[in-house]
PDB file of C-alpha atoms in Angstrom:
ATOM      1  CA  MET A   1     116.125  92.465  58.304  1.00  0.00           C
ATOM      2  CA  THR A   2     119.357  91.110  59.701  1.00  0.00           C
ATOM      3  CA  PHE A   3     120.977  91.790  63.015  1.00  0.00           C
ATOM      4  CA  GLY A   4     124.681  91.856  63.650  1.00  0.00           C
ATOM      5  CA  THR A   5     126.150  89.498  66.211  1.00  0.00           C
ATOM      6  CA  ALA A   6     128.514  90.290  69.119  1.00  0.00           C
ATOM      7  CA  ALA A   7     131.264  88.707  67.083  1.00  0.00           C
ATOM      8  CA  ASP A   8     130.541  91.167  64.227  1.00  0.00           C
ATOM      9  CA  ALA A   9     130.656  94.108  66.682  1.00  0.00           C
ATOM     10  CA  SER A  10     133.926  92.838  68.098  1.00  0.00           C
ATOM     11  CA  ALA A  11     135.385  92.373  64.660  1.00  0.00           C
ATOM     12  CA  GLY A  12     134.528  95.949  63.772  1.00  0.00           C
ATOM     13  CA  PHE A  13     135.880  97.385  66.979  1.00  0.00           C
ATOM     14  CA  ASP A  14     139.017  99.485  66.716  1.00  0.00           C
ATOM     15  CA  TRP A  15     141.245  97.704  69.211  1.00  0.00           C
ATOM     16  CA  GLY A  16     144.169  99.955  68.442  1.00  0.00           C
ATOM     17  CA  LEU A  17     142.178 103.018  69.500  1.00  0.00           C
ATOM     18  CA  PHE A  18     140.951 101.136  72.618  1.00  0.00           C
ATOM     19  CA  TRP A  19     144.415 100.283  73.856  1.00  0.00           C
ATOM     20  CA  ALA A  20     145.596 103.781  73.073  1.00  0.00           C
ATOM     21  CA  ILE A  21     142.838 105.178  75.312  1.00  0.00           C
ATOM     22  CA  VAL A  22     143.690 102.660  78.069  1.00  0.00           C
ATOM     23  CA  ALA A  23     147.365 103.619  77.855  1.00  0.00           C
ATOM     24  CA  ALA A  24     146.496 107.309  77.985  1.00  0.00           C
ATOM     25  CA  VAL A  25     144.287 106.881  81.054  1.00  0.00           C
ATOM     26  CA  VAL A  26     146.752 104.730  82.954  1.00  0.00           C
ATOM     27  CA  GLY A  27     149.656 106.970  81.962  1.00  0.00           C
ATOM     28  CA  THR A  28     147.778 110.056  83.151  1.00  0.00           C
ATOM     29  CA  LEU A  29     147.020 108.433  86.501  1.00  0.00           C
ATOM     30  CA  ALA A  30     150.613 107.327  86.835  1.00  0.00           C
ATOM     31  CA  LEU A  31     151.763 110.914  86.206  1.00  0.00           C
ATOM     32  CA  ILE A  32     149.445 112.016  89.045  1.00  0.00           C
ATOM     33  CA  GLY A  33     151.219 109.541  91.340  1.00  0.00           C
ATOM     34  CA  VAL A  34     154.609 110.905  90.224  1.00  0.00           C
ATOM     35  CA  GLY A  35     153.340 114.385  90.930  1.00  0.00           C
ATOM     36  CA  PHE A  36     152.564 113.393  94.512  1.00  0.00           C
ATOM     37  CA  GLN A  37     156.164 112.208  94.884  1.00  0.00           C
ATOM     38  CA  ILE A  38     157.645 115.343  93.436  1.00  0.00           C
ATOM     39  CA  VAL A  39     155.553 117.571  95.684  1.00  0.00           C
ATOM     40  CA  GLY A  40     156.555 115.505  98.699  1.00  0.00           C
ATOM     41  CA  TYR A  41     160.253 115.746  97.829  1.00  0.00           C
ATOM     42  CA  TYR A  42     160.195 119.549  97.487  1.00  0.00           C
ATOM     43  CA  ARG A  43     158.175 119.873 100.698  1.00  0.00           C
ATOM     44  CA  ASP A  44     160.614 117.745 102.704  1.00  0.00           C
ATOM     45  CA  HIS A  45     163.789 119.166 101.125  1.00  0.00           C
ATOM     46  CA  PRO A  46     163.660 122.991 101.034  1.00  0.00           C
ATOM     47  CA  LYS A  47     166.125 124.916  98.943  1.00  0.00           C
ATOM     48  CA  ARG A  48     168.443 125.809 101.842  1.00  0.00           C
ATOM     49  CA  ARG A  49     168.117 124.557 105.418  1.00  0.00           C
ATOM     50  CA  ILE A  50     170.471 123.476 108.198  1.00  0.00           C
ATOM     51  CA  GLU A  51     169.128 121.037 110.808  1.00  0.00           C
ATOM     52  CA  TRP A  52     170.773 120.173 114.093  1.00  0.00           C
ATOM     53  CA  SER A  53     170.279 117.829 117.011  1.00  0.00           C
ATOM     54  CA  ALA A  54     172.061 117.081 120.299  1.00  0.00           C
ATOM     55  CA  THR A  55     172.230 113.894 122.356  1.00  0.00           C
ATOM     56  CA  ALA A  56     173.814 113.236 125.756  1.00  0.00           C
ATOM     57  CA  ARG A  57     174.715 109.991 127.536  1.00  0.00           C
ATOM     58  CA  ARG A  58     175.621 109.789 131.201  1.00  0.00           C
ATOM     59  CA  LEU A  59     178.757 107.721 131.857  1.00  0.00           C
ATOM     60  CA  LEU A  60     178.005 106.860 135.491  1.00  0.00           C
ATOM     61  CA  PRO A  61     175.111 104.558 136.431  1.00  0.00           C
ATOM     62  CA  ALA A  62     172.007 106.361 137.622  1.00  0.00           C
ATOM     63  CA  ASP A  63     172.225 104.901 141.124  1.00  0.00           C
ATOM     64  CA  LEU A  64     175.739 106.282 141.741  1.00  0.00           C
ATOM     65  CA  ARG A  65     176.237 109.686 143.263  1.00  0.00           C
ATOM     66  CA  PRO A  66     178.749 111.888 141.363  1.00  0.00           C
ATOM     67  CA  HIS A  67     180.409 113.250 144.555  1.00  0.00           C
ATOM     68  CA  GLU A  68     181.378 109.675 145.538  1.00  0.00           C
ATOM     69  CA  PHE A  69     183.708 109.327 142.542  1.00  0.00           C
ATOM     70  CA  GLU A  70     186.615 111.174 141.085  1.00  0.00           C
ATOM     71  CA  VAL A  71     186.570 110.898 137.305  1.00  0.00           C
ATOM     72  CA  SER A  72     189.321 112.373 135.148  1.00  0.00           C
ATOM     73  CA  PHE A  73     189.690 112.520 131.397  1.00  0.00           C
ATOM     74  CA  ARG A  74     193.014 113.470 129.829  1.00  0.00           C
ATOM     75  CA  GLY A  75     194.127 114.740 133.175  1.00  0.00           C
ATOM     76  CA  VAL A  76     191.040 116.920 133.682  1.00  0.00           C
ATOM     77  CA  GLU A  77     188.762 116.118 136.614  1.00  0.00           C
ATOM     78  CA  ILE A  78     185.129 115.877 135.497  1.00  0.00           C
ATOM     79  CA  ARG A  79     182.320 115.313 137.960  1.00  0.00           C
ATOM     80  CA  ASP A  80     179.184 113.534 136.714  1.00  0.00           C
ATOM     81  CA  PRO A  81     180.557 113.134 133.169  1.00  0.00           C
ATOM     82  CA  TYR A  82     178.327 113.101 130.100  1.00  0.00           C
ATOM     83  CA  ILE A  83     179.310 112.356 126.501  1.00  0.00           C
ATOM     84  CA  VAL A  84     177.530 114.883 124.294  1.00  0.00           C
ATOM     85  CA  GLU A  85     177.177 114.929 120.500  1.00  0.00           C
ATOM     86  CA  LEU A  86     176.080 117.819 118.316  1.00  0.00           C
ATOM     87  CA  ARG A  87     174.993 116.769 114.839  1.00  0.00           C
ATOM     88  CA  VAL A  88     174.543 119.289 112.050  1.00  0.00           C
ATOM     89  CA  ARG A  89     173.265 118.513 108.546  1.00  0.00           C
ATOM     90  CA  SER A  90     172.483 120.534 105.454  1.00  0.00           C
ATOM     91  CA  ASN A  91     169.031 119.309 104.411  1.00  0.00           C
ATOM     92  CA  SER A  92     169.124 121.416 101.231  1.00  0.00           C
ATOM     93  CA  ARG A  93     168.608 121.118  97.534  1.00  0.00           C
ATOM     94  CA  ALA A  94     171.306 123.740  96.920  1.00  0.00           C
ATOM     95  CA  ASP A  95     174.694 124.673  98.306  1.00  0.00           C
ATOM     96  CA  ILE A  96     174.988 127.405 100.947  1.00  0.00           C
ATOM     97  CA  PRO A  97     177.777 129.800  99.828  1.00  0.00           C
ATOM     98  CA  SER A  98     180.004 131.528 102.385  1.00  0.00           C
ATOM     99  CA  PRO A  99     178.601 135.003 101.556  1.00  0.00           C
ATOM    100  CA  SER A 100     175.293 133.829 103.008  1.00  0.00           C
ATOM    101  CA  PHE A 101     176.849 134.416 106.451  1.00  0.00           C
ATOM    102  CA  ASP A 102     175.766 137.985 107.131  1.00  0.00           C
ATOM    103  CA  ALA A 103     178.713 140.238 108.064  1.00  0.00           C
ATOM    104  CA  GLY A 104     180.932 137.154 108.330  1.00  0.00           C
ATOM    105  CA  LYS A 105     179.300 136.062 111.614  1.00  0.00           C
ATOM    106  CA  PRO A 106     179.213 132.379 112.555  1.00  0.00           C
ATOM    107  CA  ILE A 107     176.362 130.127 113.535  1.00  0.00           C
ATOM    108  CA  THR A 108     176.586 129.721 117.306  1.00  0.00           C
ATOM    109  CA  PHE A 109     175.531 126.799 119.499  1.00  0.00           C
ATOM    110  CA  GLN A 110     175.734 127.770 123.149  1.00  0.00           C
ATOM    111  CA  ILE A 111     176.682 125.253 125.814  1.00  0.00           C
ATOM    112  CA  GLY A 112     176.619 127.807 128.618  1.00  0.00           C
ATOM    113  CA  GLN A 113     178.997 128.440 131.493  1.00  0.00           C
ATOM    114  CA  ARG A 114     180.172 124.923 132.148  1.00  0.00           C
ATOM    115  CA  ASP A 115     183.697 124.108 133.194  1.00  0.00           C
ATOM    116  CA  PRO A 116     185.431 121.842 132.450  1.00  0.00           C
ATOM    117  CA  ILE A 117     184.585 120.540 128.965  1.00  0.00           C
ATOM    118  CA  VAL A 118     186.911 118.335 126.940  1.00  0.00           C
ATOM    119  CA  PHE A 119     186.305 118.071 123.171  1.00  0.00           C
ATOM    120  CA  LEU A 120     187.036 114.708 121.592  1.00  0.00           C
ATOM    121  CA  ASP A 121     189.202 113.995 118.575  1.00  0.00           C
ATOM    122  CA  ASP A 122     186.673 111.625 116.926  1.00  0.00           C
ATOM    123  CA  SER A 123     184.451 114.484 115.784  1.00  0.00           C
ATOM    124  CA  GLU A 124     183.429 114.025 112.138  1.00  0.00           C
ATOM    125  CA  ALA A 125     183.396 116.758 109.476  1.00  0.00           C
ATOM    126  CA  ARG A 126     181.750 115.769 106.209  1.00  0.00           C
ATOM    127  CA  GLY A 127     181.576 119.107 104.494  1.00  0.00           C
ATOM    128  CA  ILE A 128     180.867 121.247 107.594  1.00  0.00           C
ATOM    129  CA  ARG A 129     183.546 122.513 109.932  1.00  0.00           C
ATOM    130  CA  ILE A 130     182.630 123.101 113.593  1.00  0.00           C
ATOM    131  CA  VAL A 131     185.109 124.696 116.015  1.00  0.00           C
ATOM    132  CA  PRO A 132     184.878 125.137 119.778  1.00  0.00           C
ATOM    133  CA  SER A 133     185.017 128.577 121.348  1.00  0.00           C
ATOM    134  CA  PHE A 134     185.967 129.509 124.913  1.00  0.00           C
ATOM    135  CA  GLU A 135     185.272 132.948 126.347  1.00  0.00           C
ATOM    136  CA  THR A 136     186.006 133.960 129.927  1.00  0.00           C
ATOM    137  CA  ARG A 137     183.121 135.798 131.580  1.00  0.00           C
ATOM    138  CA  ASN A 138     183.044 136.615 135.276  1.00  0.00           C
ATOM    139  CA  GLY A 139     185.850 134.157 135.921  1.00  0.00           C
ATOM    140  CA  THR A 140     184.167 131.192 134.204  1.00  0.00           C
ATOM    141  CA  ASN A 141     184.402 129.728 130.730  1.00  0.00           C
ATOM    142  CA  ASP A 142     181.484 130.381 128.407  1.00  0.00           C
ATOM    143  CA  VAL A 143     181.735 127.507 125.952  1.00  0.00           C
ATOM    144  CA  SER A 144     180.112 127.395 122.532  1.00  0.00           C
ATOM    145  CA  MET A 145     180.493 125.735 119.159  1.00  0.00           C
ATOM    146  CA  LEU A 146     180.789 127.735 115.954  1.00  0.00           C
ATOM    147  CA  ILE A 147     180.160 127.138 112.285  1.00  0.00           C
ATOM    148  CA  GLU A 148     182.222 129.869 110.756  1.00  0.00           C
ATOM    149  CA  PRO A 149     181.570 131.283 107.245  1.00  0.00           C
ATOM    150  CA  GLN A 150     182.261 128.521 104.757  1.00  0.00           C
ATOM    151  CA  LEU A 151     180.816 126.817 101.699  1.00  0.00           C
ATOM    152  CA  ILE A 152     178.312 124.211 102.864  1.00  0.00           C
ATOM    153  CA  ARG A 153     177.439 121.692 100.190  1.00  0.00           C
ATOM    154  CA  ARG A 154     174.000 120.139 100.057  1.00  0.00           C
ATOM    155  CA  ARG A 155     173.783 117.000 102.204  1.00  0.00           C
ATOM    156  CA  ALA A 156     176.984 117.975 104.074  1.00  0.00           C
ATOM    157  CA  SER A 157     177.102 117.076 107.725  1.00  0.00           C
ATOM    158  CA  ALA A 158     179.257 117.196 110.843  1.00  0.00           C
ATOM    159  CA  THR A 159     179.324 115.748 114.337  1.00  0.00           C
ATOM    160  CA  MET A 160     181.177 117.300 117.289  1.00  0.00           C
ATOM    161  CA  SER A 161     181.610 115.273 120.491  1.00  0.00           C
ATOM    162  CA  PHE A 162     182.749 116.342 123.949  1.00  0.00           C
ATOM    163  CA  VAL A 163     182.746 115.277 127.549  1.00  0.00           C
ATOM    164  CA  ALA A 164     180.946 117.637 129.926  1.00  0.00           C
ATOM    165  CA  SER A 165     180.607 117.909 133.661  1.00  0.00           C
ATOM    166  CA  GLY A 166     176.857 117.515 134.192  1.00  0.00           C
ATOM    167  CA  LEU A 167     174.115 117.531 131.606  1.00  0.00           C
ATOM    168  CA  PRO A 168     174.572 120.585 129.333  1.00  0.00           C
ATOM    169  CA  ASP A 169     171.728 122.504 127.752  1.00  0.00           C
ATOM    170  CA  ILE A 170     172.732 123.172 124.150  1.00  0.00           C
ATOM    171  CA  LYS A 171     170.856 126.018 122.525  1.00  0.00           C
ATOM    172  CA  LEU A 172     171.012 127.638 119.118  1.00  0.00           C
ATOM    173  CA  GLY A 173     172.398 131.149 119.495  1.00  0.00           C
ATOM    174  CA  GLU A 174     173.050 133.382 116.522  1.00  0.00           C
ATOM    175  CA  TRP A 175     172.435 132.155 112.999  1.00  0.00           C
ATOM    176  CA  PRO A 176     173.135 135.154 110.773  1.00  0.00           C
ATOM    177  CA  LEU A 177     172.303 133.426 107.494  1.00  0.00           C
ATOM    178  CA  VAL A 178     170.529 135.087 104.593  1.00  0.00           C
ATOM    179  CA  ASP A 179     167.558 133.089 103.215  1.00  0.00           C
ATOM    180  CA  VAL A 180     168.652 129.966 105.099  1.00  0.00           C
ATOM    181  CA  ASP A 181     166.659 128.294 107.901  1.00  0.00           C
ATOM    182  CA  VAL A 182     168.438 126.769 110.898  1.00  0.00           C
ATOM    183  CA  LYS A 183     166.163 124.584 112.987  1.00  0.00           C
ATOM    184  CA  ALA A 184     166.186 121.602 115.297  1.00  0.00           C
ATOM    185  CA  ALA A 185     165.806 118.316 113.453  1.00  0.00           C
ATOM    186  CA  ASP A 186     162.423 116.672 113.841  1.00  0.00           C
ATOM    187  CA  THR A 187     163.278 113.013 113.973  1.00  0.00           C
ATOM    188  CA  ALA A 188     159.663 112.013 114.559  1.00  0.00           C
ATOM    189  CA  GLY A 189     158.665 114.159 111.605  1.00  0.00           C
ATOM    190  CA  VAL A 190     161.138 112.289 109.365  1.00  0.00           C
ATOM    191  CA  ALA A 191     159.324 109.030 110.190  1.00  0.00           C
ATOM    192  CA  ARG A 192     155.957 110.674 109.520  1.00  0.00           C
ATOM    193  CA  ARG A 193     157.112 112.113 106.197  1.00  0.00           C
ATOM    194  CA  SER A 194     158.534 108.733 105.157  1.00  0.00           C
ATOM    195  CA  GLY A 195     155.219 107.053 105.925  1.00  0.00           C
ATOM    196  CA  ARG A 196     153.317 109.796 104.109  1.00  0.00           C
ATOM    197  CA  PHE A 197     155.569 109.462 101.070  1.00  0.00           C
ATOM    198  CA  LEU A 198     154.950 105.699 100.979  1.00  0.00           C
ATOM    199  CA  ARG A 199     151.191 106.274 101.214  1.00  0.00           C
ATOM    200  CA  GLU A 200     151.340 108.746  98.346  1.00  0.00           C
ATOM    201  CA  VAL A 201     153.171 106.247  96.163  1.00  0.00           C
ATOM    202  CA  LEU A 202     150.692 103.489  97.024  1.00  0.00           C
ATOM    203  CA  LEU A 203     147.800 105.898  96.393  1.00  0.00           C
ATOM    204  CA  GLY A 204     149.126 106.716  92.935  1.00  0.00           C
ATOM    205  CA  ALA A 205     149.528 103.036  92.119  1.00  0.00           C
ATOM    206  CA  ALA A 206     146.056 102.240  93.422  1.00  0.00           C
ATOM    207  CA  VAL A 207     144.503 105.047  91.403  1.00  0.00           C
ATOM    208  CA  ALA A 208     146.256 103.881  88.237  1.00  0.00           C
ATOM    209  CA  ALA A 209     145.194 100.267  88.785  1.00  0.00           C
ATOM    210  CA  THR A 210     141.577 101.262  89.559  1.00  0.00           C
ATOM    211  CA  GLY A 211     141.430 103.386  86.415  1.00  0.00           C
ATOM    212  CA  GLY A 212     142.630 100.499  84.307  1.00  0.00           C
ATOM    213  CA  VAL A 213     140.035  98.118  85.841  1.00  0.00           C
ATOM    214  CA  ILE A 214     137.244 100.631  85.233  1.00  0.00           C
ATOM    215  CA  VAL A 215     138.215 101.151  81.625  1.00  0.00           C
ATOM    216  CA  ALA A 216     138.477  97.390  81.040  1.00  0.00           C
ATOM    217  CA  TYR A 217     135.057  96.796  82.689  1.00  0.00           C
ATOM    218  CA  ILE A 218     133.309  99.471  80.603  1.00  0.00           C
ATOM    219  CA  THR A 219     134.849  98.106  77.423  1.00  0.00           C
ATOM    220  CA  SER A 220     133.850  94.528  78.283  1.00  0.00           C
ATOM    221  CA  ALA A 221     130.281  95.637  78.936  1.00  0.00           C
ATOM    222  CA  PHE A 222     130.195  97.532  75.646  1.00  0.00           C
ATOM    223  CA  LEU A 223     131.346  94.498  73.629  1.00  0.00           C
ATOM    224  CA  SER A 224     129.101  91.958  75.372  1.00  0.00           C
TER     225      SER A 224
END
């Protein structure tokens, strides 16, 4: 009675089938990693959404009292001046057509009754047009910023800057859009989502590498 050697077993082993199985396993695990990425993309980029944020910077040092100075800008006296920026961005996978504005009403950002306000010329419009609005109520100006009905392309953005007397409280007023969310941008959430996306990519790579090592180890043990 004769016994086959390990060399004989190795010679009779179908290496083509083996590498095909390894490729199939690693490919499947890689597809799982890609799936994580796709799910993360659709989660972080909804079909139609407008995000906005506002920042303000005081021009006078904190230890100076506003009533001790007279500050004017373009001939307008402004006490305790602040430079304010409103940023709007379409974080969407699809365009927002102008008919999405219900009854032709604009998106409104309210600044409140604050007079005076001077809008700057360096405001940027990259696909979104923002216009100021002044309404006189009870003898004071009620100032707001409007995004009137228009086609808003995906990834379009705009920035409107102005100088205000005192720190304004910008609030989202009306947003008569059909099937479109308008919400404050979560800058901390962007960082969290970026970190989660990286972890998902690394997880997919780790799973694929681990699967390849396991398959190689089992095959080595079988041939030994």
